[in-house]
Short mmCIF file of C-alpha atoms in Angstrom, two decimals:
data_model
loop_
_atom_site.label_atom_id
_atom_site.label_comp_id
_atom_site.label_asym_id
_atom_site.label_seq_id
_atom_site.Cartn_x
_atom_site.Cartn_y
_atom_site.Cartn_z
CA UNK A 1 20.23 92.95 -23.03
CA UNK A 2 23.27 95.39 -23.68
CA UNK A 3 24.05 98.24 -21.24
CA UNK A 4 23.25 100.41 -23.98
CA UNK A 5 19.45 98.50 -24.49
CA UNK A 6 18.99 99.18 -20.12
CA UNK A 7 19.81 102.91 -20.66
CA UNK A 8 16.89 104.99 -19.59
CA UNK A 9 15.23 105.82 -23.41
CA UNK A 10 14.88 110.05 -22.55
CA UNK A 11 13.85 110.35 -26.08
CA UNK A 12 10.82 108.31 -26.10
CA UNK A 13 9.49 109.60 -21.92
CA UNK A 14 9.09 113.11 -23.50
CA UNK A 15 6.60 111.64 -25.90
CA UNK A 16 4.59 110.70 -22.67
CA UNK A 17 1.99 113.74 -21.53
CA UNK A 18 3.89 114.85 -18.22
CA UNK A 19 1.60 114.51 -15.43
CA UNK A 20 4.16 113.92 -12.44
CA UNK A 21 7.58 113.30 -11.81
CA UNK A 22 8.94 110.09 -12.54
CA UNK A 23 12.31 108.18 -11.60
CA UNK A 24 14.43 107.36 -14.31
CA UNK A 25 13.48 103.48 -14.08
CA UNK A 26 11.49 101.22 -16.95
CA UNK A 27 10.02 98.45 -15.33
CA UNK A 28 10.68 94.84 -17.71
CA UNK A 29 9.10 91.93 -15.80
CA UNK A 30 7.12 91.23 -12.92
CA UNK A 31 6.15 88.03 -10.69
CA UNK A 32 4.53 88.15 -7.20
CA UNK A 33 5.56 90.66 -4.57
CA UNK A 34 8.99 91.85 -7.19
CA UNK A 35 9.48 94.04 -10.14
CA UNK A 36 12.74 94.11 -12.12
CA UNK A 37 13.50 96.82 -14.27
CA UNK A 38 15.66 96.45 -17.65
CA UNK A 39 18.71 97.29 -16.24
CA UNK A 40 18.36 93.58 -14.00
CA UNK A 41 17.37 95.68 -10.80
CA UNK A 42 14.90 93.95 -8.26
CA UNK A 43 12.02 95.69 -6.44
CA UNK A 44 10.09 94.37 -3.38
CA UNK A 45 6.76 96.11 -4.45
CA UNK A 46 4.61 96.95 -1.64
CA UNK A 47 2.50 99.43 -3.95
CA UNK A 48 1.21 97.02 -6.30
CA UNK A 49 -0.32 99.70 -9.03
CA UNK A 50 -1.81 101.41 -5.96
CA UNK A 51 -3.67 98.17 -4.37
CA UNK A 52 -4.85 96.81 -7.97
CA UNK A 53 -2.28 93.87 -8.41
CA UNK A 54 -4.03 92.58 -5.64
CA UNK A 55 -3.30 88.70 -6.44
CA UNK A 56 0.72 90.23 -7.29
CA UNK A 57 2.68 90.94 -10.92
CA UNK A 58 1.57 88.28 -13.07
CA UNK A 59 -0.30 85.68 -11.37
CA UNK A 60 -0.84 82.78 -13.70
CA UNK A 61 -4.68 82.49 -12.62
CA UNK A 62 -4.42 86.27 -14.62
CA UNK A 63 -2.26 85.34 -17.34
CA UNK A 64 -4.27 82.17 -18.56
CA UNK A 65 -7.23 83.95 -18.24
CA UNK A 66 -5.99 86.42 -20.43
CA UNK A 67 -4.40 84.20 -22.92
CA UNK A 68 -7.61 81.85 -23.24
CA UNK A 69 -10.46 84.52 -23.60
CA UNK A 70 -7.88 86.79 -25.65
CA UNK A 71 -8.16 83.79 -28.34
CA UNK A 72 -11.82 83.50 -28.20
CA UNK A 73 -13.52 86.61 -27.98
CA UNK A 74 -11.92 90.40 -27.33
CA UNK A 75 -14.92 92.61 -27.12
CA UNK A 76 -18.32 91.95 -29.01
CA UNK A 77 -20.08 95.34 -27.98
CA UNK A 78 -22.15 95.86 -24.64
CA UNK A 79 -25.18 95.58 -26.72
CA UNK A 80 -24.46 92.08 -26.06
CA UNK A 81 -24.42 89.32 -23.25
CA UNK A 82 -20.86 87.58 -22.84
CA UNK A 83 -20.61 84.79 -21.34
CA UNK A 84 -17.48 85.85 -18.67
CA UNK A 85 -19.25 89.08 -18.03
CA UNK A 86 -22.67 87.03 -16.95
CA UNK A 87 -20.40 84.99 -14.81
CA UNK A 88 -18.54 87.20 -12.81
CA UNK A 89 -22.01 89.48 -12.44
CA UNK A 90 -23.60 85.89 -11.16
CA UNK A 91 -20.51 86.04 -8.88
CA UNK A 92 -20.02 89.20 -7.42
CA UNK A 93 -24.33 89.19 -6.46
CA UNK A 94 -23.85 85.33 -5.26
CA UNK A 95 -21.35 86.54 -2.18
CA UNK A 96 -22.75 90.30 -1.60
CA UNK A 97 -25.85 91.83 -0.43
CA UNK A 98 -26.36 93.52 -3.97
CA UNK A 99 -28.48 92.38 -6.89
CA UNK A 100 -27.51 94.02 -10.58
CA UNK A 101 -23.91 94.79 -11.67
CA UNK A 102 -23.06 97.39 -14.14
CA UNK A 103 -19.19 96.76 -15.55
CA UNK A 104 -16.53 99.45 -16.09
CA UNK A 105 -13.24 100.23 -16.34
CA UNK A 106 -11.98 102.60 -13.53
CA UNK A 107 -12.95 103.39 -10.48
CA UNK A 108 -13.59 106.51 -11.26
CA UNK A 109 -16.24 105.28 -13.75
CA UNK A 110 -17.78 103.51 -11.01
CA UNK A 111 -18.64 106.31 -8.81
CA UNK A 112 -19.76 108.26 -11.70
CA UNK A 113 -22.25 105.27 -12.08
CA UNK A 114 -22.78 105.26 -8.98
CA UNK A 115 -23.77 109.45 -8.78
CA UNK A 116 -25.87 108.94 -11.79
CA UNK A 117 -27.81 105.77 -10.57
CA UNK A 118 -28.25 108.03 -7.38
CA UNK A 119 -29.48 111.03 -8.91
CA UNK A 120 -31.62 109.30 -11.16
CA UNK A 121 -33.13 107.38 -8.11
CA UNK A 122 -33.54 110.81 -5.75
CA UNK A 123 -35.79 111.97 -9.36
CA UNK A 124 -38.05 108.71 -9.49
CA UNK A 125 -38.03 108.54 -5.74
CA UNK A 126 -37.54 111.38 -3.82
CA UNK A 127 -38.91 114.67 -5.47
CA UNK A 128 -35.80 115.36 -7.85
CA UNK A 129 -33.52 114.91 -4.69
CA UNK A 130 -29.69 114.70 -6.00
CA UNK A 131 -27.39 115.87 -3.20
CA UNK A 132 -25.20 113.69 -2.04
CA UNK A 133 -23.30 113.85 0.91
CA UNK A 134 -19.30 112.87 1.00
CA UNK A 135 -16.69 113.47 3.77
CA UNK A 136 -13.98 115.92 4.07
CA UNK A 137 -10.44 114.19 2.73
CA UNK A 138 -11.94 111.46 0.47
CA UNK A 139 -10.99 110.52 -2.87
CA UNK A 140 -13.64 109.02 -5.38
CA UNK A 141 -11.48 109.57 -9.17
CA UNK A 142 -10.50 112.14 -11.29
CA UNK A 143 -13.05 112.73 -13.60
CA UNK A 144 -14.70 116.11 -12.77
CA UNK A 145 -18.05 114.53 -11.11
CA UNK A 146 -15.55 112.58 -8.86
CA UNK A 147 -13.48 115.14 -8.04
CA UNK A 148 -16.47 117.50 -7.43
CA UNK A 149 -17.23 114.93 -4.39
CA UNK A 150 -13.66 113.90 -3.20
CA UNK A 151 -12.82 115.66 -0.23
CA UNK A 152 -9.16 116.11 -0.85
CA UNK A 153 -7.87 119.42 -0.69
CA UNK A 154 -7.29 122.02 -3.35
CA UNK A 155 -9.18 119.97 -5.80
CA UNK A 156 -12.38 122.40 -5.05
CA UNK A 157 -10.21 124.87 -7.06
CA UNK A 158 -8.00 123.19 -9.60
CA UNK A 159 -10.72 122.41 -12.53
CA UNK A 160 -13.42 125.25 -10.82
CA UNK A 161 -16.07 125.71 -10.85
CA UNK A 162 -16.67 122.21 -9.10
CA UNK A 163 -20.12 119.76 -10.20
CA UNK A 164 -22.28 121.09 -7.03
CA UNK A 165 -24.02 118.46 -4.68
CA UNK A 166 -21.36 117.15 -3.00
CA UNK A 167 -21.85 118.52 0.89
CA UNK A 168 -18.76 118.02 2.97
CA UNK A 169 -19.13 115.88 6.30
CA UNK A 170 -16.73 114.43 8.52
CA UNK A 171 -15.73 110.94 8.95
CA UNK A 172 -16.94 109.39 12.27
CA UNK A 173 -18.69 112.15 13.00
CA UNK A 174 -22.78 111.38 12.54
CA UNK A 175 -24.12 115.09 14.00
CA UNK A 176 -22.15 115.97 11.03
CA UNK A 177 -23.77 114.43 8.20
CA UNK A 178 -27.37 115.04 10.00
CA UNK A 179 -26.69 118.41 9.56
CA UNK A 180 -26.43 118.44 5.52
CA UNK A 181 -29.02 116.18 5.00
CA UNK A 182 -32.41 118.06 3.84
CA UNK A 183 -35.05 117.61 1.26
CA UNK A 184 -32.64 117.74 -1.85
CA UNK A 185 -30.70 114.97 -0.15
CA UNK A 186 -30.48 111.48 -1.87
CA UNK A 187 -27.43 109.66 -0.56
CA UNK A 188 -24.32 109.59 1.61
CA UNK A 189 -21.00 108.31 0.30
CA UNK A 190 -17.79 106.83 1.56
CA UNK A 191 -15.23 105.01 1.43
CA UNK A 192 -15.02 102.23 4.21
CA UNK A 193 -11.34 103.65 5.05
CA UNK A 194 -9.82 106.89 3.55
CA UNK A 195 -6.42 105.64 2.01
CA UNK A 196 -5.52 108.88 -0.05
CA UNK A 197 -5.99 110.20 3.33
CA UNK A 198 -3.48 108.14 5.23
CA UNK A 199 -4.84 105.06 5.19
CA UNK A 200 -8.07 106.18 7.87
CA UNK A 201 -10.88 104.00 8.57
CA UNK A 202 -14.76 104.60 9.41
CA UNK A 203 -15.13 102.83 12.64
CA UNK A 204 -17.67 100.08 12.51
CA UNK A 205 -19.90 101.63 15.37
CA UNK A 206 -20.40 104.88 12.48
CA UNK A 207 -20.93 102.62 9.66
CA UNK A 208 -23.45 100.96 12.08
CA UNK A 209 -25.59 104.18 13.14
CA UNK A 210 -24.52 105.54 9.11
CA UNK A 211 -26.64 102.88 7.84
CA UNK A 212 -29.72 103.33 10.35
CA UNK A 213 -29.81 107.00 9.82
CA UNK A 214 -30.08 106.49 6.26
CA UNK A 215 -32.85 103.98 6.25
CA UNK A 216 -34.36 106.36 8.46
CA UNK A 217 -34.12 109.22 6.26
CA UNK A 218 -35.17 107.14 3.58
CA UNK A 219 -31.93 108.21 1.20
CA UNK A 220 -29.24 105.62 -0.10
CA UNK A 221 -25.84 104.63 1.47
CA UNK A 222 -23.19 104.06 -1.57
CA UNK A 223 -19.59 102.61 0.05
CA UNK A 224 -16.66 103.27 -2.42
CA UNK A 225 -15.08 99.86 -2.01
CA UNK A 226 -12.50 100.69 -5.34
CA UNK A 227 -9.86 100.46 -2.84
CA UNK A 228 -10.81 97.87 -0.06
CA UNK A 229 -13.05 95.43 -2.33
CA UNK A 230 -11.91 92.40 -3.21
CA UNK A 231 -10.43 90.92 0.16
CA UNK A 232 -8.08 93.51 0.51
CA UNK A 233 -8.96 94.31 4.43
CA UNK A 234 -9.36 90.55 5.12
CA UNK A 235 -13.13 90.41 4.02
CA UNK A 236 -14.27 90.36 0.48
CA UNK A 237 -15.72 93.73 0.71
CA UNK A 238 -14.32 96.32 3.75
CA UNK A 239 -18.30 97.48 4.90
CA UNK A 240 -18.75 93.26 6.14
CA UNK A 241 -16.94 93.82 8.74
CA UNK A 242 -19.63 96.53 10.20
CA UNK A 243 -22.54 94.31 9.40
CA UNK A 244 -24.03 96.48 7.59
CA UNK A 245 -25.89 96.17 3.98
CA UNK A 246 -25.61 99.23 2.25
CA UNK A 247 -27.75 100.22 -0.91
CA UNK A 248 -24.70 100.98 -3.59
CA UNK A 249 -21.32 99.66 -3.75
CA UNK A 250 -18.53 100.13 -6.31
CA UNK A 251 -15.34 98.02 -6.61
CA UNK A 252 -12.42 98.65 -8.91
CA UNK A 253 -8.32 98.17 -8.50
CA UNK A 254 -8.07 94.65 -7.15
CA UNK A 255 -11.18 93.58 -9.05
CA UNK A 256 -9.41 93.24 -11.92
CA UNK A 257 -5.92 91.69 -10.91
CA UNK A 258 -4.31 94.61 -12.83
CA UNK A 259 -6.55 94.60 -15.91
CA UNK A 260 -8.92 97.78 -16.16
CA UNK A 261 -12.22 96.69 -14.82
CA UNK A 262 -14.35 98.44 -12.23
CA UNK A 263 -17.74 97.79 -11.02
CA UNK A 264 -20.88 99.37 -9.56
CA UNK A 265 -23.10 97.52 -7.74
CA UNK A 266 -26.48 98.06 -6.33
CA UNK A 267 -29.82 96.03 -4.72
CA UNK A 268 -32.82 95.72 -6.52
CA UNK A 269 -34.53 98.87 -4.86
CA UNK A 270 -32.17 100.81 -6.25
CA UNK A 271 -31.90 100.15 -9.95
CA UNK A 272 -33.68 102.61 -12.32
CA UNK A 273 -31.25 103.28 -15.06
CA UNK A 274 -33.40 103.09 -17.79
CA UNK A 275 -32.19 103.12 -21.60
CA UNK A 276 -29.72 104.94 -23.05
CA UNK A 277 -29.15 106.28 -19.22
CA UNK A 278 -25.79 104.36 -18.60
CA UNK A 279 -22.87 102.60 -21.07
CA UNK A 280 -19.79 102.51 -22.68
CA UNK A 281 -17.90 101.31 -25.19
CA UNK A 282 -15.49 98.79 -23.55
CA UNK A 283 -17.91 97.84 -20.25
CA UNK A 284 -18.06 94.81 -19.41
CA UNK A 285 -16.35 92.99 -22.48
CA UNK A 286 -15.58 89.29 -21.60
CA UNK A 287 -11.59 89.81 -21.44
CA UNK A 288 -11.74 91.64 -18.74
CA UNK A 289 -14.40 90.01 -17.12
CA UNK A 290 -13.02 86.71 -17.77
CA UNK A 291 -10.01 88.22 -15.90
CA UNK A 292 -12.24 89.24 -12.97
CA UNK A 293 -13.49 86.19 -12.67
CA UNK A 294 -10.51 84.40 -12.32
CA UNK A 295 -9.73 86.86 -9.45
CA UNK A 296 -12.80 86.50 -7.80
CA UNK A 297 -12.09 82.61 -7.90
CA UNK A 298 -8.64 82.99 -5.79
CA UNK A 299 -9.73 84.99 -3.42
CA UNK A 300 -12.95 82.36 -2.38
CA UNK A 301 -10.75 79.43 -2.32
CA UNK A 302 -10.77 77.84 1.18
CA UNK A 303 -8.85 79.55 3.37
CA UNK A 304 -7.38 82.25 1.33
CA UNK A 305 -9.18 85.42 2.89
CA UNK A 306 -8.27 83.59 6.72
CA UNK A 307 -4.75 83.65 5.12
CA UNK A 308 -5.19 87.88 4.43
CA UNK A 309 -6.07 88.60 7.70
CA UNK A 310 -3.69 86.90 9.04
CA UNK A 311 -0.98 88.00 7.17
CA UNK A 312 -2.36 91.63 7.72
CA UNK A 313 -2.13 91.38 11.23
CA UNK A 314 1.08 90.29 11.09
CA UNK A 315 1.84 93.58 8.89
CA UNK A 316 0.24 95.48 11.56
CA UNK A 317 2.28 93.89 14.10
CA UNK A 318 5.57 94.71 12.64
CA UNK A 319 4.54 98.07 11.51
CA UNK A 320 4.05 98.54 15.44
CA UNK A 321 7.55 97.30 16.32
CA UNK A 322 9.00 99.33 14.21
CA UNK A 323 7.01 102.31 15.12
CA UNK A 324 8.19 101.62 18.78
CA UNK A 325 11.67 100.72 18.38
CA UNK A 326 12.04 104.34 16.00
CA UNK A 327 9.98 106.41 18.40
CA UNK A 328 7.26 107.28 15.37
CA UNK A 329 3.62 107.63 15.41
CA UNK A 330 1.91 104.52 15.25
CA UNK A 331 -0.11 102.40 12.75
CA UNK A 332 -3.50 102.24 11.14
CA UNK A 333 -5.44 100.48 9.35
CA UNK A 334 -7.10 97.09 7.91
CA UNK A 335 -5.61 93.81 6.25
CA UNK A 336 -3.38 94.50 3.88
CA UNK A 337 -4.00 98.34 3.84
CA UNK A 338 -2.00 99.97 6.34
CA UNK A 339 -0.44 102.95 7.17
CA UNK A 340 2.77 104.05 9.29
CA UNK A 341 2.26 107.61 10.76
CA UNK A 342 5.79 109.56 10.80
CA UNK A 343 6.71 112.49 13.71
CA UNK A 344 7.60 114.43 10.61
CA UNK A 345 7.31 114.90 6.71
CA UNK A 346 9.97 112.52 5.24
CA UNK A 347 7.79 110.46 3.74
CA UNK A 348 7.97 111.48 -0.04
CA UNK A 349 12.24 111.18 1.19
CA UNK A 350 11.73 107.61 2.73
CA UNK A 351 9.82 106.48 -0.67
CA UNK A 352 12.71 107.57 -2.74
CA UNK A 353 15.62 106.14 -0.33
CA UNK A 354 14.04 102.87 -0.61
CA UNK A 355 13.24 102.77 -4.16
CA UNK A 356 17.06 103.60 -4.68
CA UNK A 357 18.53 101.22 -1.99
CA UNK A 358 20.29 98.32 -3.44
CA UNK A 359 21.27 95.93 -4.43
CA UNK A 360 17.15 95.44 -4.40
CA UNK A 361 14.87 98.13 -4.04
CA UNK A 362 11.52 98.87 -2.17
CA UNK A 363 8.77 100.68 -3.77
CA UNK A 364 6.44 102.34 -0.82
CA UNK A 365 4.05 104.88 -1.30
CA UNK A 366 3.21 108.34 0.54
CA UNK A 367 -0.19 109.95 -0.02
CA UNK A 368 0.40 112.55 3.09
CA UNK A 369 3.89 114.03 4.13
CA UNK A 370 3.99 112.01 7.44
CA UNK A 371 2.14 108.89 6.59
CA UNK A 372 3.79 105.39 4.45
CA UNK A 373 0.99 103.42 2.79
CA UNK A 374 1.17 99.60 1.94
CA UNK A 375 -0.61 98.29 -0.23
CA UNK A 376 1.07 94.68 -0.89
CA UNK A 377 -0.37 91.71 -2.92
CA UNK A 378 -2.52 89.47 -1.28
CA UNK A 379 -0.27 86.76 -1.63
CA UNK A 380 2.50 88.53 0.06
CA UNK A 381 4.63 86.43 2.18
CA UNK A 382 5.41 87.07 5.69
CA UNK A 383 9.11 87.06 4.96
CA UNK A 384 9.04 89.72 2.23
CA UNK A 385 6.99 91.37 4.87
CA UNK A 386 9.96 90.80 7.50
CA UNK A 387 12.31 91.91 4.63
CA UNK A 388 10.12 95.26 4.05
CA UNK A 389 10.71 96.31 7.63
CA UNK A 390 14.49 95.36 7.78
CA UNK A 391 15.02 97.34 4.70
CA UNK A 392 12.25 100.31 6.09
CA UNK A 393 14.38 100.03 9.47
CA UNK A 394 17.37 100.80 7.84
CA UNK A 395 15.72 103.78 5.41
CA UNK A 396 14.03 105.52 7.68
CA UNK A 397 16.62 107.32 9.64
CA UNK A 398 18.27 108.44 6.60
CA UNK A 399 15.22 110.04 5.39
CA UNK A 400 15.10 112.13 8.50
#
C-alpha cells in the first residue's frame, strides 16, 4: 500500500450519514485481541464492536462458517426451516431454561420481540395487561419501543413523545418495582448488569427475590442478556449465576461472533405469537445462524467458560491494582465486562490518549464521564491484559 492509498479518504466519510464523531482512522484487518488500520498501525482492542466480537477479529471457527454456508445457501426466506437456524435454536434451548427461539438481527430487535411477545401475553393472559416495568439508566436499543423503555437519560425527550408503558424502577431496589406494579402490569425487564450505565450489576440476592415477586404477581420476568449472553460474565448467560429461571430472555452482540444475529428467547408458557404477529425479512437465515452456531460451539468446549472466569478475575484483579496504585475509584463488574470508576471525568480524554499512543494503540471505551468499560474478546490473553494496564498506567495521568 502507498502512503497516498493509507491517507484518510475525506471524500468518501462525508458520504457516510454523520451520527458521531469519528477519528480519522480506517480499520484494514483484524485477528484476535488487534486491529490494524491501513496506514500499518496496531490496536490492542479491548472494545471488540462493543462486546460482539466476543470470540475476537476474525476467528477462523467464524470465518469457515461463513465461507462454507455462504456457498450453500444465503437466505431462503423465513417462510422456511434451515437447517443451521434449527440447529443453533436446538442449541441455545438444549443449555437454557427456555423452550422456542425467535431469530433476529439486533438487539434491539430482540427486545422489541421481546415487548411484543409480552404484550401479546398480558392480552391472552392477564386482562389486556401491557406495562412493563424497566429500571432507571438501562439501555434496551434504539428503535423507538426500546428507547421508550431504556432508562438512559435525555432519551425521554429526544424522539418525544416516548411509546408509554415503560415505568421507571430502580436497580436493586425491590420496594421500588412493587410500587409500579398494578393491574395493567405484565412484566419487569432488565438487564443482568447495566453496562451503558458503567458497567453496574443486579446483585444476585435482587434477581433472587425479582424472580419470586414476579411469580407471585403472576407477570413475566424478561432479562436483556444482548450484552452479557454468550459467556461473556463467565456463565453462558449472566442471570445463571443468580439461580434464577426467568420467563424471557434475549441475546444479541456476542451471539453472533460479529455477524448481525440477535435472539429472543422464551419458555413454553410464554409463547403466543400467533401468525403474522412476529417476522422479518432476514431472521433467522442459515448464514448467520450457521455463524451462531459455530460460536455457540467454542464457547461449550471443555473448559473454555472456566478459562473466562478466570481470565476475568484476573482483569478484575489488575483493574484493582491499578485503581490503588493511581488513587481512583475502584472496579466493577463480571467476567470479561468490567468497569474502572475514575475520581473525575477524563474518561472520553483517556479513550482518545490511548487510541493515539504509539507505536500501538488501545481502543477503550467510556459510556459515563468517570467510568472505562472493557469489553475484550473471550479469548483475550492475560498478557495483552498485562499490556492493557501498562499502557492504561501510563495514559491515565495524562488524561487528567
Amino acid at each position: 500500500m502507498s502512503e497516498n492509498d493509507s491517507a484518510f479518504p475525506a471524500a468518501q466519510a462525508q458520504c457516510l450519514m454523520w451520527i458521531t464523531p469519528r477519528p480519522e482512522i480506517v480499520f484494514a484487518s483484524g485477528e484476535g485481541s488487534w486491529l490494524t488500520d491501513e496506514a500499518g498501525k496496531r490496536y490492542l482492542d479491548f472494545v471488540q464492536g462493543w462486546a460482539v466480537n466476543c470470540l475476537g477479529h476474525c476467528h477462523p471457527a467464524v470465518t469457515h462458517a461463513l465461507a462454507e454456508q455462504a456457498s450453500r445457501l444465503v437466505n431462503p426466506s423465513p417462510a422456511f426451516y434451515n437447517r443451521p437456524a434449527m440447529e443453533l435454536a436446538e442449541g441455545l434451548v438444549a443449555h437454557s431454561a427456555f423452550d422456542r427461539v425467535f431469530f433476529a438481527n439486533s438487539g434491539a430487535e430482540a427486545n422489541e420481540g421481546a415487548i411484543k411477545l409480552a404484550r401479546k401475553w398480558g392480552r391472552k393472559h392477564r386482562r389486556g395487561a401491557y406495562e412493563i416495568v424497566t429500571f432507571e439508566n438501562s439501555f434496551h436499543g434504539r428503535t423507538l419501543a426500546a428507547m421508550s423503555a431504556s432508562g438512559k437519560p435525555g432519551w425521554d425527550t429526544l424522539y418525544a413523545p416516548q411509546v408509554p408503558g415503560f415505568p421507571k424502577a430502580r436497580l436493586n431496589d425491590l420496594d421500588s418495582v412493587r410500587a409500579l406494579v398494578g393491574p395493567t402490569t405484565v412484566a419487569v425487564m432488565l438487564e443482568p448488569i447495566q453496562g451503558e450505565a458503567g458497567v453496574i450489576p443486579a446483585t444476585d440476592a435482587f434477581l433472587r427475590d425479582l424472580r419470586r415477586f414476579t411469580e407471585q404477581e403472576g407477570i413475566l420476568l424478561i432479562v436483556d442478556e444482548v450484552q452479557t449472553g454468550m459467556g461473556r460474565t463467565g456463565t453462558l448467560f449472566a442471570h445463571e449465576q443468580a439461580g434464577v429461571a426467568p420467563d424471557v430472555m434475549t441475546l444479541g452482540k456476542g451471539i453472533g461472533g460479529g455477524v448481525p444475529l440477535s435472539a429472543l428467547l422464551a419458555r413454553e408458557s410464554a409463547c403466543c405469537f400467533e401468525a403474522g404477529d412476529q417476522g422479518g425479512t432476514y431472521n433467522g437465515n442459515p448464514l448467520m445462524t450457521a455463524v451462531g452456531t459455530a460460536v455457540l460451539d467454542v464457547l461449550l468446549a471443555p473448559g473454555f467458560l472456566e478459562e473466562v472466569r478466570a481470565v476475568g478475575e484476573h482483569l478484575g484483579a489488575r483493574l484493582r491494582e491499578l485503581s490503588d496504585a493511581l488513587g481512583l475509584a475502584g472496579e466493577r463488574g463480571r467476567g470479561l465486562l468490567r468497569a474502572l470508576l475514575l475520581p473525575d471525568g477524563r474518561a472520553a480524554r483517556c479513550v482518545e490518549l490511548a487510541r493515539d499512543r504509539g507505536p500501538e494503540g488501545l481502543l477503550l471505551n467510556a459510556p459515563r464521564p468517570d467510568v472505562l468499560r472493557f469489553m475484550p474478546a473471550l479469548t483475550v490473553s492475560r498478557q495483552e491484559i498485562d499490556l492493557m494496564i501498562d499502557w492504561l498506567r501510563e495514559t491515565l495521568p495524562l488524561a487528567g
